[in-house]
Amino acid sequence: MRLGMRLGRLTILACSLSLASSAAWAAPATTSGSVALALAGVVAPYSPLPAKEKKAVAAFFGGNSNVRYARKITVTADKVVCRASNVDITSRSCALTFGSRTHTVKGSEANAIYATVALAGVPPDGAAGTIYEALSKLTCTLDPKAIKDKAGGGADCTFEPGN
């Protein structure tokens, strides 16, 4: 009887820990500095940002901190879902959703987005020969003045892992 009680308690503990870890992955996440700039940099080209802001983000991401743009830039995406096949190794794609518009990219562009989402700490998920990297509610804020200072700041992102 004691063994049954111990197993029951262990089962309850294991289930509680499992639920807690699931809740932790669903919680909002943050990243800052170079990873946040990279995340904004790979998403911005497909976003509905004005051309001037896209150009500034591209310049920052390309290594130019001396950009003539003074206002903060906010890069957002409702969802970013990337897939890579571990069966058809040539297959990789990402779907970026901005409101009612979804932009799909493939190949090297998709690989760059996939890798950057992973770099931001989003855990991979997989099923039936496909590995996923996904996030939702992405908001990245770039502060040109702070980036120009070259002190490691000026880029911050928040998101929810998964879709």
C-alpha positions as MATLAB code, in Angstrom:
seq = 'MRLGMRLGRLTILACSLSLASSAAWAAPATTSGSVALALAGVVAPYSPLPAKEKKAVAAFFGGNSNVRYARKITVTADKVVCRASNVDITSRSCALTFGSRTHTVKGSEANAIYATVALAGVPPDGAAGTIYEALSKLTCTLDPKAIKDKAGGGADCTFEPGN';
ca = [
       0.000    0.000    0.000;
       2.851    2.396    0.810;
       4.426    1.742   -2.600;
       1.114    2.575   -4.301;
       0.889    5.864   -2.388;
       4.464    6.765   -3.329;
       3.831    5.983   -6.994;
       0.653    8.040   -6.873;
       2.525   10.999   -5.383;
       5.315   10.650   -7.932;
       2.761   10.558  -10.745;
       1.092   13.720   -9.431;
       4.485   15.418   -9.102;
       5.492   14.408  -12.646;
       2.196   15.680  -14.076;
       2.551   18.953  -12.172;
       6.088   19.477  -13.463;
       4.964   18.643  -16.994;
       2.144   21.188  -16.820;
       4.466   23.783  -15.330;
       6.993   23.343  -18.145;
       4.216   23.571  -20.757;
       3.020   26.807  -19.184;
       6.572   28.155  -19.154;
       6.911   27.637  -22.924;
       3.607   29.408  -23.515;
       4.671   32.428  -21.450;
       5.884   35.565  -23.229;
       9.619   35.656  -23.886;
      12.060   38.489  -24.442;
      15.376   38.996  -26.149;
      17.559   42.037  -26.548;
      20.749   43.288  -28.139;
      22.180   41.570  -31.199;
      19.631   38.723  -31.194;
      16.719   41.189  -31.067;
      18.254   43.199  -33.910;
      18.663   39.999  -35.941;
      15.045   38.996  -35.293;
      13.794   42.427  -36.365;
      16.204   42.320  -39.315;
      14.898   39.053  -40.774;
      11.206   39.904  -40.253;
      11.183   43.577  -41.313;
      11.619   43.025  -45.089;
       8.259   41.208  -45.222;
       6.396   43.454  -42.779;
       4.091   46.347  -43.643;
       6.621   48.907  -42.339;
       7.114   52.083  -44.376;
      10.010   51.823  -46.856;
      12.129   54.338  -44.935;
      11.902   52.234  -41.759;
      12.638   49.005  -43.658;
      15.727   50.666  -45.099;
      16.883   51.772  -41.615;
      16.364   48.276  -40.153;
      18.275   46.748  -43.078;
      21.143   49.202  -42.528;
      21.345   48.389  -38.801;
      21.200   44.657  -39.503;
      23.850   45.085  -42.197;
      26.279   46.600  -39.692;
      25.707   50.323  -40.201;
      24.888   52.026  -36.892;
      25.186   55.500  -38.416;
      21.654   55.596  -39.850;
      19.865   58.907  -40.408;
      16.622   57.909  -38.737;
      15.805   59.375  -35.327;
      12.482   57.817  -34.262;
      12.112   54.396  -32.687;
      11.115   51.642  -35.112;
       8.673   48.909  -34.157;
       8.680   45.655  -36.133;
       5.685   43.413  -35.442;
       4.342   40.097  -36.720;
       1.267   38.202  -35.601;
       2.911   34.843  -36.354;
       6.111   33.416  -37.743;
       5.979   29.690  -38.513;
       9.013   28.011  -40.069;
       9.287   24.417  -41.248;
      12.277   22.344  -42.266;
      12.033   18.754  -43.355;
      14.382   16.149  -42.006;
      13.255   13.792  -44.781;
      13.286   16.072  -47.845;
      16.355   18.020  -46.818;
      15.772   20.605  -49.584;
      12.445   21.679  -48.081;
      12.377   24.757  -45.844;
       9.809   27.543  -45.632;
       8.434   30.226  -43.328;
       4.997   31.831  -43.224;
       4.991   35.325  -41.733;
       1.565   36.681  -40.799;
       0.860   40.401  -40.501;
      -2.835   40.945  -39.785;
      -4.789   39.287  -42.590;
      -1.740   39.078  -44.883;
       0.617   36.083  -44.913;
       3.933   36.160  -46.732;
       5.632   32.827  -47.467;
       9.380   32.579  -48.050;
      11.459   29.570  -49.023;
      15.082   28.568  -49.351;
      17.891   30.614  -47.858;
      15.582   33.427  -46.684;
      13.459   30.890  -44.800;
      16.587   29.284  -43.372;
      17.785   32.659  -42.047;
      14.434   33.313  -40.356;
      14.292   29.749  -38.966;
      17.802   30.002  -37.520;
      17.174   33.444  -36.023;
      13.952   32.316  -34.326;
      15.918   29.385  -32.863;
      18.705   31.759  -31.780;
      16.087   33.827  -29.931;
      15.430   30.790  -27.747;
      12.236   29.421  -29.260;
      12.153   25.661  -28.669;
      11.714   23.479  -31.771;
       8.717   21.231  -32.277;
       8.404   18.360  -34.712;
       6.010   15.936  -36.307;
       6.091   13.466  -39.218;
       9.426   14.448  -40.755;
       9.086   18.189  -40.178;
      10.781   20.375  -37.577;
       9.006   23.624  -36.663;
      10.177   26.896  -35.175;
       7.261   29.189  -34.436;
       6.427   32.306  -32.485;
       3.488   34.686  -32.217;
       2.812   38.247  -31.076;
       6.285   39.455  -32.050;
       7.106   43.065  -31.200;
      10.640   44.356  -31.688;
      11.588   47.938  -30.872;
      14.731   49.492  -32.288;
      16.072   52.745  -30.847;
      18.430   54.319  -33.421;
      20.057   56.592  -30.835;
      20.915   53.693  -28.506;
      22.126   51.546  -31.419;
      24.379   54.402  -32.567;
      25.963   54.491  -29.071;
      27.365   50.963  -29.696;
      26.911   49.944  -26.050;
      24.933   46.743  -26.733;
      21.483   48.274  -26.392;
      18.790   49.658  -28.614;
      17.016   46.481  -29.699;
      14.389   44.635  -27.666;
      11.803   42.011  -28.662;
       8.921   40.288  -26.946;
       7.063   37.260  -28.340;
       5.241   34.092  -27.421;
       6.952   30.844  -28.395;
       4.777   28.603  -30.560;
       1.813   29.628  -32.627;
];
